[in-house]
Amino acid sequence: MECLIRIAIVALLCTNYCLGDACSSESCPSESKTNRYSKDANTKYAKYYAAIEKAEANYIECNSSGCKCFADVMSRDLDVFSKRRIDQTLIQSAKSRGTLYQIINGQLYRQKDCMFPSRCAGIEYFLTRVITNTTNIELVINTRDYPQSGKHFGEPLPIFSFSKTPDYNDIMYPAWAFWAGGPAISLYPNGLGRWDTHRVTLDDARQKFPWDEKKDVAFFRGSRTSSERDNLVILSRAKPELAEAQYTKNQAWKSEKVLCYYILFFSTRLTIYAEFKKITLKDTLNMPPVKEVALEKHCEYKYLFNYRGVAASFRHKHLFLCGSLVFHVGDEWKEFYYDALKPWIHYIPVQPNASPKELENLIRFAQDNDAIAKRIAERGPATVELCVATLGAQSARVPQAGCACTARAPTSSSCVEFYSELLAFAALLLLLLLLLLLLLLLFLTLRTDFNFHQGCLSFISYEKVEINFSRQQRTATLVLHQGQIDFEETSPQSRILLTPPDLTKVSAKCKASVRATSLSADAYELNVAARRRLREEHQNPAQGCRYCAP
């Protein structure tokens, strides 16, 4: 027995010596810093190890020049037209779903109208680079985000799109990055498209934050364009040591649940106006939206999650340049170069419906297998750069050959004239809108009644709001509170001004002052009858309500 105790003490001392603070390479030369090969870890991560081993055994890197690496993509997309040849009839049918372009004798022509002018400008940046080596051709290019030629309705149409799913016949073209017409956010008001500058800044960020100095957590920042992103955000809130994922202000998807509030923005001696605001709580999963984050900021983190948006993700290619491990969610949406990047070779594949627990397991796998994670992350930048070189998208110089403004043969200055006319028209339209707004304000000022509409009242978030009305030196205070009206209870931190949902005038007749405040103890409440009337108005908001002191 004494012998067993001594053996146990020696084993314990050896274990403590090896584990130490972080099991450094000096104290544990046979152990990696984060590779923990316990029995539980091997069992839990067995399927990941097997997937990596299989992927590496079957992977053949493509080092061919030209477009040979993408031959399968082109053959697959064009195969549907092998029996039904592309003719003028198909082109005419496709015109309504895209923008018609023609290349004739080294000149580029486009139909006069373009649904998405900035996207057309981005497309034309690339077309003008190849027109001198292209035979005369007519083609239709989709300027929308979503593909247009579905496999399950109608005949296949020859429409070029930058991304699609297997349910569409669109022909993918190598739009590495739109010079203009990409997604625009506050950080990139002209769109996420200047690949030439992003390559430089992201490479600098990668050098600034090498693998060992990156934060050992997963990162995501974006709007809630689909619910696929929810589980990572939920995991981040529950376990911030694993993920830092938050929603920004949404630009696409809106929910049915709203929070309404009003902000005082203009006042004169006789008139008070208010601006109606609306926040869709579900757009940010019931939390306030956060600010957007620059692409370079992503490089501070080891693990970057990429989700599709309305179509394929524009940030996808940029994330790889950080030298971080990309977790790519879903495999339905594709762009021209996607097939060059392989799961478990260049990125970690994630199912779109992955639960928070499944996401946690994947992140912990990367954390517990640092050498494997680093090896996969290092392959990404090299492969993306190879795709860029193959597709010839690295140049920042805009060629001068050709033009793409109208269907007429353009002169050398027609592009400038066209966009000058467009800007002049936009300026005139803006001036007319401002004039109409001034007329509206004047009309509201001349009105003499005060309408208190309650259409959004049940969603207003506040503690207490008082509205003071004065007439002939007599004052009454209308107090709105959760205890008096059935309000949805939410955070009362914002200052709220309760006024109608459209621009509303508080007339000289009532000389009312409207303000938001936390109700003081000595505030004056209306009598029970007035509160009852308020409830009745609330139950039938279409009638509105009119309150002035007697």
PDB file of C-alpha atoms in Angstrom, residues 67-174:
ATOM      1  CA  CYS A  67      -8.420  28.970 -67.070  1.00  0.00           C
ATOM      2  CA  LYS A  68      -7.744  25.226 -66.982  1.00  0.00           C
ATOM      3  CA  CYS A  69      -8.408  25.096 -63.234  1.00  0.00           C
ATOM      4  CA  PHE A  70     -11.946  26.304 -63.926  1.00  0.00           C
ATOM      5  CA  ALA A  71     -12.670  24.154 -66.983  1.00  0.00           C
ATOM      6  CA  ASP A  72     -15.124  21.978 -65.032  1.00  0.00           C
ATOM      7  CA  VAL A  73     -17.096  25.040 -63.956  1.00  0.00           C
ATOM      8  CA  MET A  74     -17.433  26.294 -67.522  1.00  0.00           C
ATOM      9  CA  SER A  75     -18.301  22.864 -68.933  1.00  0.00           C
ATOM     10  CA  ARG A  76     -20.910  22.234 -66.258  1.00  0.00           C
ATOM     11  CA  ASP A  77     -22.666  25.570 -66.779  1.00  0.00           C
ATOM     12  CA  LEU A  78     -22.632  25.379 -70.592  1.00  0.00           C
ATOM     13  CA  ASP A  79     -23.634  21.721 -70.833  1.00  0.00           C
ATOM     14  CA  VAL A  80     -27.338  22.566 -70.620  1.00  0.00           C
ATOM     15  CA  PHE A  81     -27.026  24.418 -73.947  1.00  0.00           C
ATOM     16  CA  SER A  82     -25.330  21.545 -75.787  1.00  0.00           C
ATOM     17  CA  LYS A  83     -28.685  20.342 -77.141  1.00  0.00           C
ATOM     18  CA  ARG A  84     -30.497  23.668 -77.340  1.00  0.00           C
ATOM     19  CA  ARG A  85     -28.062  26.047 -79.007  1.00  0.00           C
ATOM     20  CA  ILE A  86     -27.952  29.684 -77.959  1.00  0.00           C
ATOM     21  CA  ASP A  87     -29.631  31.749 -80.685  1.00  0.00           C
ATOM     22  CA  GLN A  88     -31.292  35.144 -81.064  1.00  0.00           C
ATOM     23  CA  THR A  89     -34.580  33.803 -79.699  1.00  0.00           C
ATOM     24  CA  LEU A  90     -32.983  32.811 -76.391  1.00  0.00           C
ATOM     25  CA  ILE A  91     -31.139  36.123 -76.163  1.00  0.00           C
ATOM     26  CA  GLN A  92     -34.404  38.033 -76.636  1.00  0.00           C
ATOM     27  CA  SER A  93     -36.079  35.922 -73.942  1.00  0.00           C
ATOM     28  CA  ALA A  94     -33.209  36.563 -71.528  1.00  0.00           C
ATOM     29  CA  LYS A  95     -33.084  40.363 -72.051  1.00  0.00           C
ATOM     30  CA  SER A  96     -35.868  41.061 -69.552  1.00  0.00           C
ATOM     31  CA  ARG A  97     -33.882  39.387 -66.762  1.00  0.00           C
ATOM     32  CA  GLY A  98     -30.569  41.134 -67.254  1.00  0.00           C
ATOM     33  CA  THR A  99     -28.659  43.783 -69.174  1.00  0.00           C
ATOM     34  CA  LEU A 100     -27.822  43.307 -72.849  1.00  0.00           C
ATOM     35  CA  TYR A 101     -24.202  43.888 -73.902  1.00  0.00           C
ATOM     36  CA  GLN A 102     -22.565  43.737 -77.319  1.00  0.00           C
ATOM     37  CA  ILE A 103     -18.895  43.606 -78.246  1.00  0.00           C
ATOM     38  CA  ILE A 104     -18.459  44.703 -81.863  1.00  0.00           C
ATOM     39  CA  ASN A 105     -15.090  45.351 -83.482  1.00  0.00           C
ATOM     40  CA  GLY A 106     -13.341  45.913 -80.153  1.00  0.00           C
ATOM     41  CA  GLN A 107     -15.990  48.297 -78.834  1.00  0.00           C
ATOM     42  CA  LEU A 108     -18.374  47.627 -75.945  1.00  0.00           C
ATOM     43  CA  TYR A 109     -22.037  48.622 -76.185  1.00  0.00           C
ATOM     44  CA  ARG A 110     -24.841  48.348 -73.661  1.00  0.00           C
ATOM     45  CA  GLN A 111     -28.575  48.873 -73.735  1.00  0.00           C
ATOM     46  CA  LYS A 112     -29.452  52.348 -72.515  1.00  0.00           C
ATOM     47  CA  ASP A 113     -31.287  51.288 -69.352  1.00  0.00           C
ATOM     48  CA  CYS A 114     -29.589  49.465 -66.488  1.00  0.00           C
ATOM     49  CA  MET A 115     -31.551  48.473 -63.393  1.00  0.00           C
ATOM     50  CA  PHE A 116     -28.449  48.680 -61.184  1.00  0.00           C
ATOM     51  CA  PRO A 117     -26.132  51.357 -62.687  1.00  0.00           C
ATOM     52  CA  SER A 118     -23.274  50.898 -60.228  1.00  0.00           C
ATOM     53  CA  ARG A 119     -23.304  47.122 -60.788  1.00  0.00           C
ATOM     54  CA  CYS A 120     -23.196  47.745 -64.532  1.00  0.00           C
ATOM     55  CA  ALA A 121     -20.185  50.003 -63.994  1.00  0.00           C
ATOM     56  CA  GLY A 122     -18.468  47.224 -62.053  1.00  0.00           C
ATOM     57  CA  ILE A 123     -19.187  44.709 -64.796  1.00  0.00           C
ATOM     58  CA  GLU A 124     -17.966  47.073 -67.490  1.00  0.00           C
ATOM     59  CA  TYR A 125     -14.662  47.495 -65.688  1.00  0.00           C
ATOM     60  CA  PHE A 126     -13.889  43.851 -66.449  1.00  0.00           C
ATOM     61  CA  LEU A 127     -15.447  43.725 -69.902  1.00  0.00           C
ATOM     62  CA  THR A 128     -13.329  46.615 -71.142  1.00  0.00           C
ATOM     63  CA  ARG A 129     -10.242  44.595 -70.258  1.00  0.00           C
ATOM     64  CA  VAL A 130     -11.052  41.735 -72.614  1.00  0.00           C
ATOM     65  CA  ILE A 131     -12.855  43.338 -75.553  1.00  0.00           C
ATOM     66  CA  THR A 132      -9.728  43.778 -77.679  1.00  0.00           C
ATOM     67  CA  ASN A 133      -9.195  39.992 -77.738  1.00  0.00           C
ATOM     68  CA  THR A 134     -12.857  39.016 -78.051  1.00  0.00           C
ATOM     69  CA  THR A 135     -14.755  38.271 -81.238  1.00  0.00           C
ATOM     70  CA  ASN A 136     -18.069  39.984 -81.900  1.00  0.00           C
ATOM     71  CA  ILE A 137     -20.562  38.726 -79.341  1.00  0.00           C
ATOM     72  CA  GLU A 138     -23.923  39.512 -77.775  1.00  0.00           C
ATOM     73  CA  LEU A 139     -24.683  38.467 -74.191  1.00  0.00           C
ATOM     74  CA  VAL A 140     -27.031  39.118 -71.267  1.00  0.00           C
ATOM     75  CA  ILE A 141     -25.541  39.749 -67.816  1.00  0.00           C
ATOM     76  CA  ASN A 142     -27.589  39.616 -64.630  1.00  0.00           C
ATOM     77  CA  THR A 143     -27.041  42.760 -62.545  1.00  0.00           C
ATOM     78  CA  ARG A 144     -29.161  41.534 -59.639  1.00  0.00           C
ATOM     79  CA  ASP A 145     -27.821  39.556 -56.692  1.00  0.00           C
ATOM     80  CA  TYR A 146     -30.092  36.581 -57.315  1.00  0.00           C
ATOM     81  CA  PRO A 147     -29.772  34.183 -60.304  1.00  0.00           C
ATOM     82  CA  GLN A 148     -32.509  34.371 -62.944  1.00  0.00           C
ATOM     83  CA  SER A 149     -32.808  31.149 -64.956  1.00  0.00           C
ATOM     84  CA  GLY A 150     -34.427  28.492 -62.764  1.00  0.00           C
ATOM     85  CA  LYS A 151     -34.162  24.803 -63.600  1.00  0.00           C
ATOM     86  CA  HIS A 152     -37.700  24.050 -62.485  1.00  0.00           C
ATOM     87  CA  PHE A 153     -39.594  26.646 -64.511  1.00  0.00           C
ATOM     88  CA  GLY A 154     -39.238  27.616 -68.161  1.00  0.00           C
ATOM     89  CA  GLU A 155     -36.467  26.765 -70.587  1.00  0.00           C
ATOM     90  CA  PRO A 156     -32.786  27.442 -69.782  1.00  0.00           C
ATOM     91  CA  LEU A 157     -31.767  31.001 -70.603  1.00  0.00           C
ATOM     92  CA  PRO A 158     -28.184  32.117 -71.359  1.00  0.00           C
ATOM     93  CA  ILE A 159     -27.784  34.613 -68.519  1.00  0.00           C
ATOM     94  CA  PHE A 160     -24.416  35.322 -66.901  1.00  0.00           C
ATOM     95  CA  SER A 161     -24.533  35.669 -63.088  1.00  0.00           C
ATOM     96  CA  PHE A 162     -21.780  36.055 -60.515  1.00  0.00           C
ATOM     97  CA  SER A 163     -23.273  33.432 -58.171  1.00  0.00           C
ATOM     98  CA  LYS A 164     -25.996  30.802 -58.101  1.00  0.00           C
ATOM     99  CA  THR A 165     -27.283  27.622 -56.474  1.00  0.00           C
ATOM    100  CA  PRO A 166     -27.696  24.177 -58.103  1.00  0.00           C
ATOM    101  CA  ASP A 167     -31.338  25.087 -58.807  1.00  0.00           C
ATOM    102  CA  TYR A 168     -30.397  27.575 -61.535  1.00  0.00           C
ATOM    103  CA  ASN A 169     -29.044  27.370 -65.081  1.00  0.00           C
ATOM    104  CA  ASP A 170     -27.271  30.732 -64.965  1.00  0.00           C
ATOM    105  CA  ILE A 171     -23.728  30.748 -66.355  1.00  0.00           C
ATOM    106  CA  MET A 172     -21.252  31.847 -63.697  1.00  0.00           C
ATOM    107  CA  TYR A 173     -18.618  34.331 -64.799  1.00  0.00           C
ATOM    108  CA  PRO A 174     -15.391  35.262 -62.937  1.00  0.00           C
TER     109      PRO A 174
END
